[in-house]
């Protein structure tokens, strides 16, 4: 009897694990999808889980999400696209209501802050015990952000912005998603310019003359104009507050 109870309880707990994550995913997807569009959130979920379910969680490459991205591609907003690296919090404070970040796309908003993975021989989705960001490169979470960010950057158009961290030694890190993936996907037929905003806190460690920014410039295709601005974080936030309704750029 004890064995039966343990088996049943384990089965319920396990299936709840998938069910809660799945229910939240579909609910969030529906909340984010206008009613009269063709996006079917159950179909989006299947495309999503198909990427990692039943697989070794260190063997999920970015391509595993190709189908998902074709079912739910990010929609570009020309002249309003905002990228970030090492500045997630301030980037979302500044972009709110005005600029589009990856997390403003449907998939980005549904999966931001979440952890998930599968296991060989199982059809479950696990939300704990998954490999960390750097534990192995091809983990489900890192591969998702790599693949989705590539798509988001590839459709970027007009004048785009990236907020970089000027309170770091290396504001443009070649191993970040922005430095290793997004920059390489920008195309000059779509994108006119990239403004790098060096956001600084109390300790200013880098300015627009920084070596790492030379590498950023080198990575940009000829035809994409490069602009750099140094702006203290407090100034950005005050400006955002003062012009909340009008969306004037604060750099
Ligand atoms: O590695 P990063 O920054 O350069 O990645 C940021 C860059 C942004 O422009 C986004 O478009 O790549 C995209 N992106 C996300 O949208 C995103 N949301 C949440 C990349 N990573 C994202 N995350 C998580 O932030 C992700 O799980 C990873 O741990 C961090 C990367 O942050 P970073 O190093 O500051």
PDB file of C-alpha atoms and ligand atoms in Angstrom:
ATOM      1  CA  UNK A   1       0.000   0.000   0.000  1.00  0.00           C
ATOM      2  CA  UNK A   2       2.801   2.392   0.959  1.00  0.00           C
ATOM      3  CA  UNK A   3       4.434   1.820  -2.411  1.00  0.00           C
ATOM      4  CA  UNK A   4       1.173   2.504  -4.233  1.00  0.00           C
ATOM      5  CA  UNK A   5       0.587   5.722  -2.293  1.00  0.00           C
ATOM      6  CA  UNK A   6       4.138   6.903  -2.964  1.00  0.00           C
ATOM      7  CA  UNK A   7       3.796   6.124  -6.656  1.00  0.00           C
ATOM      8  CA  UNK A   8       0.450   7.899  -6.932  1.00  0.00           C
ATOM      9  CA  UNK A   9       1.587  10.955  -4.958  1.00  0.00           C
ATOM     10  CA  UNK A  10       4.770  11.189  -7.024  1.00  0.00           C
ATOM     11  CA  UNK A  11       2.785  10.916 -10.235  1.00  0.00           C
ATOM     12  CA  UNK A  12       0.405  13.680  -9.109  1.00  0.00           C
ATOM     13  CA  UNK A  13       3.256  15.948  -8.034  1.00  0.00           C
ATOM     14  CA  UNK A  14       5.096  15.341 -11.296  1.00  0.00           C
ATOM     15  CA  UNK A  15       2.126  16.014 -13.509  1.00  0.00           C
ATOM     16  CA  UNK A  16       1.258  19.102 -11.474  1.00  0.00           C
ATOM     17  CA  UNK A  17       4.725  20.388 -12.201  1.00  0.00           C
ATOM     18  CA  UNK A  18       4.050  20.330 -15.939  1.00  0.00           C
ATOM     19  CA  UNK A  19       0.439  21.409 -15.526  1.00  0.00           C
ATOM     20  CA  UNK A  20       1.177  24.572 -13.544  1.00  0.00           C
ATOM     21  CA  UNK A  21       3.932  25.696 -15.893  1.00  0.00           C
ATOM     22  CA  UNK A  22       1.812  24.825 -18.927  1.00  0.00           C
ATOM     23  CA  UNK A  23      -1.288  26.554 -17.583  1.00  0.00           C
ATOM     24  CA  UNK A  24       0.671  29.718 -16.786  1.00  0.00           C
ATOM     25  CA  UNK A  25       2.310  29.628 -20.205  1.00  0.00           C
ATOM     26  CA  UNK A  26      -0.996  29.335 -22.068  1.00  0.00           C
ATOM     27  CA  UNK A  27      -2.729  31.869 -19.840  1.00  0.00           C
ATOM     28  CA  UNK A  28       0.057  34.428 -20.299  1.00  0.00           C
ATOM     29  CA  UNK A  29       0.183  33.709 -24.025  1.00  0.00           C
ATOM     30  CA  UNK A  30      -3.549  34.353 -24.344  1.00  0.00           C
ATOM     31  CA  UNK A  31      -3.366  37.493 -22.249  1.00  0.00           C
ATOM     32  CA  UNK A  32      -0.653  38.761 -24.594  1.00  0.00           C
ATOM     33  CA  UNK A  33      -2.351  37.767 -27.835  1.00  0.00           C
ATOM     34  CA  UNK A  34      -5.024  39.995 -29.385  1.00  0.00           C
ATOM     35  CA  UNK A  35      -8.253  37.987 -29.859  1.00  0.00           C
ATOM     36  CA  UNK A  36      -8.559  38.305 -33.620  1.00  0.00           C
ATOM     37  CA  UNK A  37      -5.107  36.963 -34.470  1.00  0.00           C
ATOM     38  CA  UNK A  38      -4.296  33.492 -35.700  1.00  0.00           C
ATOM     39  CA  UNK A  39      -1.997  32.635 -32.759  1.00  0.00           C
ATOM     40  CA  UNK A  40      -3.201  29.474 -31.059  1.00  0.00           C
ATOM     41  CA  UNK A  41      -1.595  29.334 -27.615  1.00  0.00           C
ATOM     42  CA  UNK A  42      -2.045  25.577 -27.285  1.00  0.00           C
ATOM     43  CA  UNK A  43      -0.128  25.199 -30.536  1.00  0.00           C
ATOM     44  CA  UNK A  44       2.523  27.636 -29.259  1.00  0.00           C
ATOM     45  CA  UNK A  45       2.873  25.518 -26.115  1.00  0.00           C
ATOM     46  CA  UNK A  46       3.353  22.311 -28.164  1.00  0.00           C
ATOM     47  CA  UNK A  47       5.982  24.019 -30.292  1.00  0.00           C
ATOM     48  CA  UNK A  48       7.689  25.213 -27.121  1.00  0.00           C
ATOM     49  CA  UNK A  49       7.785  21.922 -25.219  1.00  0.00           C
ATOM     50  CA  UNK A  50       8.790  19.989 -28.313  1.00  0.00           C
ATOM     51  CA  UNK A  51      12.141  21.818 -28.089  1.00  0.00           C
ATOM     52  CA  UNK A  52      13.278  20.260 -24.786  1.00  0.00           C
ATOM     53  CA  UNK A  53      10.872  17.558 -23.522  1.00  0.00           C
ATOM     54  CA  UNK A  54      12.453  14.102 -23.330  1.00  0.00           C
ATOM     55  CA  UNK A  55      15.906  15.503 -24.007  1.00  0.00           C
ATOM     56  CA  UNK A  56      19.079  15.626 -21.972  1.00  0.00           C
ATOM     57  CA  UNK A  57      18.908  19.214 -20.582  1.00  0.00           C
ATOM     58  CA  UNK A  58      22.492  19.862 -21.674  1.00  0.00           C
ATOM     59  CA  UNK A  59      21.747  18.906 -25.267  1.00  0.00           C
ATOM     60  CA  UNK A  60      19.138  21.402 -26.346  1.00  0.00           C
ATOM     61  CA  UNK A  61      20.700  23.625 -29.026  1.00  0.00           C
ATOM     62  CA  UNK A  62      19.218  27.008 -30.045  1.00  0.00           C
ATOM     63  CA  UNK A  63      17.886  25.401 -33.265  1.00  0.00           C
ATOM     64  CA  UNK A  64      15.541  23.289 -31.156  1.00  0.00           C
ATOM     65  CA  UNK A  65      13.398  26.447 -30.916  1.00  0.00           C
ATOM     66  CA  UNK A  66      13.252  27.112 -34.675  1.00  0.00           C
ATOM     67  CA  UNK A  67       9.707  25.795 -34.945  1.00  0.00           C
ATOM     68  CA  UNK A  68       8.564  27.812 -31.912  1.00  0.00           C
ATOM     69  CA  UNK A  69       9.941  31.016 -33.386  1.00  0.00           C
ATOM     70  CA  UNK A  70       8.186  30.334 -36.683  1.00  0.00           C
ATOM     71  CA  UNK A  71       4.873  29.815 -34.883  1.00  0.00           C
ATOM     72  CA  UNK A  72       5.303  32.936 -32.693  1.00  0.00           C
ATOM     73  CA  UNK A  73       7.774  35.351 -34.303  1.00  0.00           C
ATOM     74  CA  UNK A  74       8.575  38.637 -32.529  1.00  0.00           C
ATOM     75  CA  UNK A  75       6.974  41.640 -34.225  1.00  0.00           C
ATOM     76  CA  UNK A  76       9.343  44.510 -34.990  1.00  0.00           C
ATOM     77  CA  UNK A  77       8.526  48.087 -33.992  1.00  0.00           C
ATOM     78  CA  UNK A  78      10.737  50.305 -36.151  1.00  0.00           C
ATOM     79  CA  UNK A  79      12.568  53.144 -34.387  1.00  0.00           C
ATOM     80  CA  UNK A  80      11.417  51.817 -31.011  1.00  0.00           C
ATOM     81  CA  UNK A  81      13.568  48.745 -30.484  1.00  0.00           C
ATOM     82  CA  UNK A  82      15.614  48.611 -27.339  1.00  0.00           C
ATOM     83  CA  UNK A  83      18.403  46.139 -26.588  1.00  0.00           C
ATOM     84  CA  UNK A  84      20.325  45.849 -23.345  1.00  0.00           C
ATOM     85  CA  UNK A  85      23.270  44.083 -21.779  1.00  0.00           C
ATOM     86  CA  UNK A  86      24.010  44.212 -18.082  1.00  0.00           C
ATOM     87  CA  UNK A  87      21.247  46.801 -17.657  1.00  0.00           C
ATOM     88  CA  UNK A  88      18.083  44.714 -17.541  1.00  0.00           C
ATOM     89  CA  UNK A  89      16.294  46.570 -14.774  1.00  0.00           C
ATOM     90  CA  UNK A  90      16.884  50.128 -15.955  1.00  0.00           C
ATOM     91  CA  UNK A  91      16.217  49.037 -19.544  1.00  0.00           C
ATOM     92  CA  UNK A  92      12.715  47.935 -18.639  1.00  0.00           C
ATOM     93  CA  UNK A  93      12.061  51.004 -16.516  1.00  0.00           C
ATOM     94  CA  UNK A  94      13.048  53.252 -19.406  1.00  0.00           C
ATOM     95  CA  UNK A  95      11.352  51.247 -22.165  1.00  0.00           C
ATOM     96  CA  UNK A  96       7.997  50.893 -20.449  1.00  0.00           C
ATOM     97  CA  UNK A  97       5.203  52.122 -22.681  1.00  0.00           C
ATOM     98  CA  UNK A  98       7.620  53.538 -25.256  1.00  0.00           C
ATOM     99  CA  UNK A  99      10.240  51.081 -26.473  1.00  0.00           C
ATOM    100  CA  UNK A 100      10.090  47.437 -27.356  1.00  0.00           C
ATOM    101  CA  UNK A 101      12.436  44.998 -25.635  1.00  0.00           C
ATOM    102  CA  UNK A 102      12.577  41.255 -26.166  1.00  0.00           C
ATOM    103  CA  UNK A 103      10.476  40.833 -23.019  1.00  0.00           C
ATOM    104  CA  UNK A 104       7.703  42.889 -24.626  1.00  0.00           C
ATOM    105  CA  UNK A 105       7.299  40.233 -27.298  1.00  0.00           C
ATOM    106  CA  UNK A 106       4.803  37.505 -26.489  1.00  0.00           C
ATOM    107  CA  UNK A 107       7.376  34.738 -25.958  1.00  0.00           C
ATOM    108  CA  UNK A 108       9.736  37.065 -24.120  1.00  0.00           C
ATOM    109  CA  UNK A 109       7.078  38.135 -21.647  1.00  0.00           C
ATOM    110  CA  UNK A 110       5.787  34.611 -21.094  1.00  0.00           C
ATOM    111  CA  UNK A 111       9.252  33.159 -20.385  1.00  0.00           C
ATOM    112  CA  UNK A 112      11.083  36.038 -18.692  1.00  0.00           C
ATOM    113  CA  UNK A 113      12.403  34.961 -15.291  1.00  0.00           C
ATOM    114  CA  UNK A 114      11.383  31.342 -15.798  1.00  0.00           C
ATOM    115  CA  UNK A 115      13.417  28.121 -15.645  1.00  0.00           C
ATOM    116  CA  UNK A 116      12.469  24.934 -17.443  1.00  0.00           C
ATOM    117  CA  UNK A 117      13.945  21.690 -18.730  1.00  0.00           C
ATOM    118  CA  UNK A 118      13.111  18.117 -19.640  1.00  0.00           C
ATOM    119  CA  UNK A 119      14.738  14.795 -18.911  1.00  0.00           C
ATOM    120  CA  UNK A 120      15.579  11.808 -21.071  1.00  0.00           C
ATOM    121  CA  UNK A 121      12.819   9.225 -20.996  1.00  0.00           C
ATOM    122  CA  UNK A 122      10.264  11.634 -19.497  1.00  0.00           C
ATOM    123  CA  UNK A 123       7.516  13.734 -21.060  1.00  0.00           C
ATOM    124  CA  UNK A 124       7.488  16.181 -18.142  1.00  0.00           C
ATOM    125  CA  UNK A 125       8.543  19.807 -17.863  1.00  0.00           C
ATOM    126  CA  UNK A 126      10.705  20.445 -14.804  1.00  0.00           C
ATOM    127  CA  UNK A 127      11.047  23.883 -13.249  1.00  0.00           C
ATOM    128  CA  UNK A 128      13.795  23.047 -10.772  1.00  0.00           C
ATOM    129  CA  UNK A 129      16.955  20.996 -10.902  1.00  0.00           C
ATOM    130  CA  UNK A 130      17.657  22.375 -14.366  1.00  0.00           C
ATOM    131  CA  UNK A 131      21.213  23.258 -15.477  1.00  0.00           C
ATOM    132  CA  UNK A 132      22.340  26.807 -14.673  1.00  0.00           C
ATOM    133  CA  UNK A 133      23.119  29.414 -17.349  1.00  0.00           C
ATOM    134  CA  UNK A 134      26.816  28.491 -17.588  1.00  0.00           C
ATOM    135  CA  UNK A 135      26.690  24.871 -16.464  1.00  0.00           C
ATOM    136  CA  UNK A 136      26.445  23.712 -20.050  1.00  0.00           C
ATOM    137  CA  UNK A 137      26.005  25.894 -23.112  1.00  0.00           C
ATOM    138  CA  UNK A 138      23.136  23.985 -24.704  1.00  0.00           C
ATOM    139  CA  UNK A 139      20.671  24.195 -21.842  1.00  0.00           C
ATOM    140  CA  UNK A 140      16.980  24.876 -22.604  1.00  0.00           C
ATOM    141  CA  UNK A 141      16.849  28.366 -21.055  1.00  0.00           C
ATOM    142  CA  UNK A 142      20.065  29.735 -22.536  1.00  0.00           C
ATOM    143  CA  UNK A 143      19.284  28.238 -25.939  1.00  0.00           C
ATOM    144  CA  UNK A 144      15.840  29.823 -25.904  1.00  0.00           C
ATOM    145  CA  UNK A 145      17.205  33.320 -25.199  1.00  0.00           C
ATOM    146  CA  UNK A 146      19.938  32.845 -27.791  1.00  0.00           C
ATOM    147  CA  UNK A 147      17.514  31.759 -30.486  1.00  0.00           C
ATOM    148  CA  UNK A 148      14.752  34.250 -29.640  1.00  0.00           C
ATOM    149  CA  UNK A 149      17.202  37.154 -29.337  1.00  0.00           C
ATOM    150  CA  UNK A 150      18.669  36.298 -32.755  1.00  0.00           C
ATOM    151  CA  UNK A 151      15.176  36.563 -34.239  1.00  0.00           C
ATOM    152  CA  UNK A 152      14.391  39.776 -32.379  1.00  0.00           C
ATOM    153  CA  UNK A 153      17.625  41.389 -33.592  1.00  0.00           C
ATOM    154  CA  UNK A 154      17.190  40.172 -37.157  1.00  0.00           C
ATOM    155  CA  UNK A 155      13.920  42.098 -37.544  1.00  0.00           C
ATOM    156  CA  UNK A 156      15.179  45.283 -35.840  1.00  0.00           C
ATOM    157  CA  UNK A 157      14.560  48.307 -38.022  1.00  0.00           C
ATOM    158  CA  UNK A 158      15.086  52.054 -38.159  1.00  0.00           C
ATOM    159  CA  UNK A 159      16.958  53.730 -35.324  1.00  0.00           C
ATOM    160  CA  UNK A 160      17.649  51.245 -32.527  1.00  0.00           C
ATOM    161  CA  UNK A 161      19.076  51.653 -29.033  1.00  0.00           C
ATOM    162  CA  UNK A 162      21.172  49.514 -26.723  1.00  0.00           C
ATOM    163  CA  UNK A 163      21.647  50.294 -23.055  1.00  0.00           C
ATOM    164  CA  UNK A 164      25.106  49.194 -21.899  1.00  0.00           C
ATOM    165  CA  UNK A 165      26.541  49.244 -18.395  1.00  0.00           C
ATOM    166  CA  UNK A 166      29.124  52.009 -17.950  1.00  0.00           C
ATOM    167  CA  UNK A 167      29.722  50.919 -14.383  1.00  0.00           C
ATOM    168  CA  UNK A 168      31.426  47.786 -15.683  1.00  0.00           C
ATOM    169  CA  UNK A 169      34.955  47.393 -17.021  1.00  0.00           C
ATOM    170  CA  UNK A 170      33.699  45.970 -20.281  1.00  0.00           C
ATOM    171  CA  UNK A 171      30.317  47.449 -21.225  1.00  0.00           C
ATOM    172  CA  UNK A 172      30.297  45.595 -24.549  1.00  0.00           C
ATOM    173  CA  UNK A 173      30.986  41.981 -23.651  1.00  0.00           C
ATOM    174  CA  UNK A 174      31.665  39.685 -26.613  1.00  0.00           C
ATOM    175  CA  UNK A 175      30.312  36.696 -24.674  1.00  0.00           C
ATOM    176  CA  UNK A 176      26.963  38.281 -23.781  1.00  0.00           C
ATOM    177  CA  UNK A 177      23.866  37.559 -25.863  1.00  0.00           C
ATOM    178  CA  UNK A 178      23.943  41.123 -27.107  1.00  0.00           C
ATOM    179  CA  UNK A 179      27.630  40.902 -28.078  1.00  0.00           C
ATOM    180  CA  UNK A 180      27.718  37.366 -29.408  1.00  0.00           C
ATOM    181  CA  UNK A 181      24.336  37.138 -31.111  1.00  0.00           C
ATOM    182  CA  UNK A 182      22.236  40.275 -31.467  1.00  0.00           C
ATOM    183  CA  UNK A 183      24.894  42.606 -32.896  1.00  0.00           C
ATOM    184  CA  UNK A 184      25.736  40.057 -35.571  1.00  0.00           C
ATOM    185  CA  UNK A 185      22.116  39.814 -36.668  1.00  0.00           C
ATOM    186  CA  UNK A 186      21.544  43.519 -37.301  1.00  0.00           C
ATOM    187  CA  UNK A 187      21.168  44.154 -41.032  1.00  0.00           C
ATOM    188  CA  UNK A 188      21.849  47.462 -42.738  1.00  0.00           C
ATOM    189  CA  UNK A 189      18.885  47.193 -45.104  1.00  0.00           C
ATOM    190  CA  UNK A 190      16.582  47.338 -42.099  1.00  0.00           C
ATOM    191  CA  UNK A 191      18.542  49.170 -39.441  1.00  0.00           C
ATOM    192  CA  UNK A 192      19.600  52.788 -39.911  1.00  0.00           C
ATOM    193  CA  UNK A 193      21.465  53.484 -36.697  1.00  0.00           C
ATOM    194  CA  UNK A 194      22.389  52.062 -33.327  1.00  0.00           C
ATOM    195  CA  UNK A 195      22.699  54.392 -30.363  1.00  0.00           C
ATOM    196  CA  UNK A 196      24.752  52.874 -27.561  1.00  0.00           C
ATOM    197  CA  UNK A 197      23.731  54.496 -24.290  1.00  0.00           C
ATOM    198  CA  UNK A 198      26.345  53.972 -21.604  1.00  0.00           C
ATOM    199  CA  UNK A 199      24.338  53.997 -18.426  1.00  0.00           C
ATOM    200  CA  UNK A 200      26.406  54.820 -15.371  1.00  0.00           C
ATOM    201  CA  UNK A 201      25.727  54.553 -11.650  1.00  0.00           C
ATOM    202  CA  UNK A 202      27.932  56.229  -9.016  1.00  0.00           C
ATOM    203  CA  UNK A 203      31.065  54.473 -10.198  1.00  0.00           C
ATOM    204  CA  UNK A 204      31.873  55.390 -13.800  1.00  0.00           C
ATOM    205  CA  UNK A 205      34.186  52.697 -15.153  1.00  0.00           C
ATOM    206  CA  UNK A 206      33.828  53.261 -18.889  1.00  0.00           C
ATOM    207  CA  UNK A 207      33.115  56.111 -21.288  1.00  0.00           C
ATOM    208  CA  UNK A 208      32.372  56.279 -25.030  1.00  0.00           C
ATOM    209  CA  UNK A 209      36.119  55.971 -25.752  1.00  0.00           C
ATOM    210  CA  UNK A 210      36.214  52.507 -24.173  1.00  0.00           C
ATOM    211  CA  UNK A 211      38.102  49.765 -26.076  1.00  0.00           C
ATOM    212  CA  UNK A 212      35.149  47.398 -25.903  1.00  0.00           C
ATOM    213  CA  UNK A 213      32.974  49.921 -27.759  1.00  0.00           C
ATOM    214  CA  UNK A 214      35.460  49.981 -30.623  1.00  0.00           C
ATOM    215  CA  UNK A 215      34.711  46.279 -30.984  1.00  0.00           C
ATOM    216  CA  UNK A 216      31.006  47.029 -31.016  1.00  0.00           C
ATOM    217  CA  UNK A 217      31.536  49.527 -33.817  1.00  0.00           C
ATOM    218  CA  UNK A 218      33.601  47.003 -35.757  1.00  0.00           C
ATOM    219  CA  UNK A 219      30.856  44.398 -35.464  1.00  0.00           C
ATOM    220  CA  UNK A 220      28.230  46.695 -37.004  1.00  0.00           C
ATOM    221  CA  UNK A 221      27.699  46.286 -40.748  1.00  0.00           C
ATOM    222  CA  UNK A 222      28.783  49.263 -42.834  1.00  0.00           C
ATOM    223  CA  UNK A 223      25.674  51.365 -43.405  1.00  0.00           C
ATOM    224  CA  UNK A 224      24.498  51.182 -39.798  1.00  0.00           C
ATOM    225  CA  UNK A 225      25.361  54.490 -38.188  1.00  0.00           C
ATOM    226  CA  UNK A 226      26.901  54.248 -34.713  1.00  0.00           C
ATOM    227  CA  UNK A 227      26.226  56.827 -32.000  1.00  0.00           C
ATOM    228  CA  UNK A 228      27.422  56.698 -28.386  1.00  0.00           C
ATOM    229  CA  UNK A 229      26.056  58.643 -25.389  1.00  0.00           C
ATOM    230  CA  UNK A 230      27.022  58.596 -21.718  1.00  0.00           C
ATOM    231  CA  UNK A 231      24.040  59.077 -19.417  1.00  0.00           C
ATOM    232  CA  UNK A 232      23.830  58.691 -15.618  1.00  0.00           C
ATOM    233  CA  UNK A 233      21.100  56.269 -14.590  1.00  0.00           C
ATOM    234  CA  UNK A 234      19.448  58.834 -12.326  1.00  0.00           C
ATOM    235  CA  UNK A 235      19.120  61.214 -15.269  1.00  0.00           C
ATOM    236  CA  UNK A 236      17.470  58.553 -17.390  1.00  0.00           C
ATOM    237  CA  UNK A 237      14.923  57.784 -14.697  1.00  0.00           C
ATOM    238  CA  UNK A 238      14.115  61.423 -13.954  1.00  0.00           C
ATOM    239  CA  UNK A 239      13.700  62.149 -17.642  1.00  0.00           C
ATOM    240  CA  UNK A 240      11.452  59.110 -18.071  1.00  0.00           C
ATOM    241  CA  UNK A 241       9.301  60.346 -15.206  1.00  0.00           C
ATOM    242  CA  UNK A 242       9.027  63.853 -16.608  1.00  0.00           C
ATOM    243  CA  UNK A 243       8.123  62.737 -20.128  1.00  0.00           C
ATOM    244  CA  UNK A 244       6.208  59.578 -19.344  1.00  0.00           C
ATOM    245  CA  UNK A 245       3.402  60.256 -21.803  1.00  0.00           C
ATOM    246  CA  UNK A 246       5.420  61.619 -24.707  1.00  0.00           C
ATOM    247  CA  UNK A 247       8.175  59.032 -25.141  1.00  0.00           C
ATOM    248  CA  UNK A 248      10.863  61.608 -25.956  1.00  0.00           C
ATOM    249  CA  UNK A 249      14.253  59.868 -26.023  1.00  0.00           C
ATOM    250  CA  UNK A 250      16.206  60.521 -22.819  1.00  0.00           C
ATOM    251  CA  UNK A 251      19.654  60.283 -24.461  1.00  0.00           C
TER     252      UNK A 251
HETATM  253  O1  LIG B   1      23.515  38.419 -22.325  1.00  0.00           O
HETATM  254  P1  LIG B   1      22.926  39.782 -22.482  1.00  0.00           P
HETATM  255  O2  LIG B   1      22.683  40.490 -21.135  1.00  0.00           O
HETATM  256  O3  LIG B   1      23.696  40.705 -23.361  1.00  0.00           O
HETATM  257  O4  LIG B   1      21.463  39.636 -23.095  1.00  0.00           O
HETATM  258  C1  LIG B   1      20.618  40.737 -23.288  1.00  0.00           C
HETATM  259  C2  LIG B   1      20.092  40.847 -24.695  1.00  0.00           C
HETATM  260  C3  LIG B   1      18.912  41.815 -24.728  1.00  0.00           C
HETATM  261  O5  LIG B   1      19.134  42.834 -25.699  1.00  0.00           O
HETATM  262  C4  LIG B   1      17.688  40.955 -25.008  1.00  0.00           C
HETATM  263  O6  LIG B   1      17.108  41.255 -26.284  1.00  0.00           O
HETATM  264  O7  LIG B   1      19.612  39.586 -25.147  1.00  0.00           O
HETATM  265  C5  LIG B   1      18.185  39.492 -25.035  1.00  0.00           C
HETATM  266  N1  LIG B   1      17.873  38.724 -23.792  1.00  0.00           N
HETATM  267  C6  LIG B   1      16.630  38.804 -23.170  1.00  0.00           C
HETATM  268  O8  LIG B   1      15.679  39.387 -23.692  1.00  0.00           O
HETATM  269  C7  LIG B   1      16.505  38.211 -21.881  1.00  0.00           C
HETATM  270  N2  LIG B   1      15.487  38.212 -20.977  1.00  0.00           N
HETATM  271  C8  LIG B   1      15.933  37.608 -19.869  1.00  0.00           C
HETATM  272  C9  LIG B   1      18.870  37.979 -23.196  1.00  0.00           C
HETATM  273  N3  LIG B   1      18.768  37.426 -21.987  1.00  0.00           N
HETATM  274  C10 LIG B   1      17.585  37.559 -21.323  1.00  0.00           C
HETATM  275  N4  LIG B   1      17.189  37.210 -20.080  1.00  0.00           N
HETATM  276  C11 LIG B   1      18.052  36.674 -19.032  1.00  0.00           C
HETATM  277  O9  LIG B   1      19.045  37.705 -18.792  1.00  0.00           O
HETATM  278  C12 LIG B   1      18.812  35.459 -19.449  1.00  0.00           C
HETATM  279  O10 LIG B   1      18.303  34.347 -18.779  1.00  0.00           O
HETATM  280  C13 LIG B   1      20.246  35.737 -19.002  1.00  0.00           C
HETATM  281  O11 LIG B   1      20.518  35.103 -17.774  1.00  0.00           O
HETATM  282  C14 LIG B   1      20.373  37.183 -18.723  1.00  0.00           C
HETATM  283  C15 LIG B   1      21.278  37.890 -19.740  1.00  0.00           C
HETATM  284  O12 LIG B   1      21.566  39.181 -19.302  1.00  0.00           O
HETATM  285  P2  LIG B   1      22.844  40.057 -19.637  1.00  0.00           P
HETATM  286  O13 LIG B   1      24.132  39.294 -19.470  1.00  0.00           O
HETATM  287  O14 LIG B   1      22.693  41.313 -18.853  1.00  0.00           O
END
